[in-house]
Short mmCIF file of C-alpha atoms in Angstrom, two decimals:
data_model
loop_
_atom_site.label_atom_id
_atom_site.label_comp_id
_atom_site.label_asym_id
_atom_site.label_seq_id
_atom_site.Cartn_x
_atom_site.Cartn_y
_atom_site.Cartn_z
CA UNK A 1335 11.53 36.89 54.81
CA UNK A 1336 14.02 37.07 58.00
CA UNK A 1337 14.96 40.55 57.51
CA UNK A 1338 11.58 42.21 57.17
CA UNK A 1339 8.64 42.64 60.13
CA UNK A 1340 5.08 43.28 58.97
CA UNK A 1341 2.94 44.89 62.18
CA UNK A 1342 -0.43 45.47 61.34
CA UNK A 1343 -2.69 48.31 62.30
CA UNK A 1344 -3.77 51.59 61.41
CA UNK A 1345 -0.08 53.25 60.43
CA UNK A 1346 -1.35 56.99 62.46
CA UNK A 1347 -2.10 54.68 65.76
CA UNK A 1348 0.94 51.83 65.33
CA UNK A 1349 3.72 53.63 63.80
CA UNK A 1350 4.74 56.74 66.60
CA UNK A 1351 5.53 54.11 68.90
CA UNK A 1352 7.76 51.72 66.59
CA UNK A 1353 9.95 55.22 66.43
CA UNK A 1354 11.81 54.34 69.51
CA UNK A 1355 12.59 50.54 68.24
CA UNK A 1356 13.42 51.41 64.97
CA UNK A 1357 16.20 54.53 66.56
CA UNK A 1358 17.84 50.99 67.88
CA UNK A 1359 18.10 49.06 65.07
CA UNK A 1360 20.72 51.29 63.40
CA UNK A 1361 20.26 52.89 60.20
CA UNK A 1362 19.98 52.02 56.42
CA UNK A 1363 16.06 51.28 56.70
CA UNK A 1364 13.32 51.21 54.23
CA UNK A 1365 9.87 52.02 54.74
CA UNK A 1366 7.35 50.75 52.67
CA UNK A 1367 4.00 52.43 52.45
CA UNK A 1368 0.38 51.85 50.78
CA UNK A 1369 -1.92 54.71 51.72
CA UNK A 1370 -5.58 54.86 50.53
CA UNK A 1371 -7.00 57.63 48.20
CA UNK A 1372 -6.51 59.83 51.29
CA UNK A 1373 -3.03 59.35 51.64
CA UNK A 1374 -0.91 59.07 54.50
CA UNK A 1375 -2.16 60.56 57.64
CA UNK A 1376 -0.42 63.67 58.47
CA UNK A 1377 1.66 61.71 62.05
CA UNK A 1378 2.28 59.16 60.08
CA UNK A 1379 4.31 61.79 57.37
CA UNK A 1380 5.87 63.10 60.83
CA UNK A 1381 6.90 60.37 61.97
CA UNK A 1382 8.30 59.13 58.98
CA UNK A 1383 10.08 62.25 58.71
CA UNK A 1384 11.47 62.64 61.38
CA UNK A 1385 13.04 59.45 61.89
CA UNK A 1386 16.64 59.11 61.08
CA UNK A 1387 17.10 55.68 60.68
CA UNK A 1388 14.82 55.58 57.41
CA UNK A 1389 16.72 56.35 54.44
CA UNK A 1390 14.64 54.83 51.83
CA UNK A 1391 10.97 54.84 51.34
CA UNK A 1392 8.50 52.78 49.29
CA UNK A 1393 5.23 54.71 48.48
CA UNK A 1394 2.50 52.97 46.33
CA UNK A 1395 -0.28 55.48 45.24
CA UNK A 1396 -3.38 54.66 44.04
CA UNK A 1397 -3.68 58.22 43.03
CA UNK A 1398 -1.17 60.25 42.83
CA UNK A 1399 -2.67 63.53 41.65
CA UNK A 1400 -5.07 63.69 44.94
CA UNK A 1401 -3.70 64.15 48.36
CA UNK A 1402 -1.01 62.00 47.94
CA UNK A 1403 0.98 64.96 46.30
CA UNK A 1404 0.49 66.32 50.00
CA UNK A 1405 2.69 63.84 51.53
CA UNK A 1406 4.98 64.01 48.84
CA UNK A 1407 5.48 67.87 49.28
CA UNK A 1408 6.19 67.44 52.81
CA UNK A 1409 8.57 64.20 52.36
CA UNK A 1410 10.53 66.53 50.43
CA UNK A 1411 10.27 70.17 51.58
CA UNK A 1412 13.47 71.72 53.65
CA UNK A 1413 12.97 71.26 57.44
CA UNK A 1414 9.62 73.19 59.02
CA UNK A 1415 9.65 73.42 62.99
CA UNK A 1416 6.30 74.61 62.82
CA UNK A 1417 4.58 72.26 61.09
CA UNK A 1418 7.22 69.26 63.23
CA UNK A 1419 8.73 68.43 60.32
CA UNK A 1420 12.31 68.54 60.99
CA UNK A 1421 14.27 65.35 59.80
CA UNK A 1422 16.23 65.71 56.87
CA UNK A 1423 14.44 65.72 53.81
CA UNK A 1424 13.41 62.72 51.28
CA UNK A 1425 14.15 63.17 47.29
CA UNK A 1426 12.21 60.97 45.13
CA UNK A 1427 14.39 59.65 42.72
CA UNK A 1428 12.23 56.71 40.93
CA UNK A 1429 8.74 56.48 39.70
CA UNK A 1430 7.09 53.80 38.29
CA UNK A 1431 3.49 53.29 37.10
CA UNK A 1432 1.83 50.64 37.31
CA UNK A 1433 -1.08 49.83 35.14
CA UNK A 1434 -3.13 47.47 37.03
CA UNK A 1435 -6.78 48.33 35.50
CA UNK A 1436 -6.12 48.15 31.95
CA UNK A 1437 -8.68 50.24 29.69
CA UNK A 1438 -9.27 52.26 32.21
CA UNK A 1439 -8.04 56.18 33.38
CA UNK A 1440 -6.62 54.61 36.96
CA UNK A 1441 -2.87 53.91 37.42
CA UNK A 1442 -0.74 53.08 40.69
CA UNK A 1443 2.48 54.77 41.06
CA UNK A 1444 5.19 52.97 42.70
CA UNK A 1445 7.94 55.77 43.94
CA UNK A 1446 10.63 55.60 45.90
CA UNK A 1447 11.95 58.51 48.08
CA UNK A 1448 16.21 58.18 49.47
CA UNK A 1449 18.09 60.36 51.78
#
């Protein structure tokens, strides 16, 4: 894939510091994100946040009724100073579930979030 860069590592340790190389690259960029049960770590929803040049985001739940609905409240609340949340906001504007355990109560969610 020649437009695309995969950099692995924990997203809370990796991600603050890709900030200042993604501000470069110019807008129009999507983030795609796969958080565990626990969702995204709270820098990691900063620093998504807060970055300008991100105007679409991928995020695949594997539950969306726990604390995932955490990071989705503060993807899309107005701007919050105190709590360092002060990029524009995200709107979700597709969800998709996925039904990858058949039979069973689980279900991934496959949303995407646009500015």
């Amino acid at each position: 894939i020649p437009n695309c860069e995969f950099v692995p590592g924990k997203a809370e340790v990796v991600l603050p510091g890709l900030m200042s190389q993604l501000s470069s690259a110019g807008g129009g960029l999507t983030a795609v994100v796969n958080p565990s049960r626990a969702g995204l770590h709270p820098k990691v929803v900063r620093a998504l946040r807060n970055q300008p040049s991100i105007h679409r985001l991928v995020y695949v739940s594997c539950k969306p009724d726990g604390e995932a609905m955490r990071n989705f409240r503060d993807l899309c609340c107005p701007p919050d100073p105190q709590r360092k949340l002060v990029g524009d906001a995200f709107s979700p504007t597709l969800a998709v579930p996925v039904d990858l355990f058949p039979h069973t109560p689980h279900c991934e969610v496959v949303l995407l979030f646009e500015r």
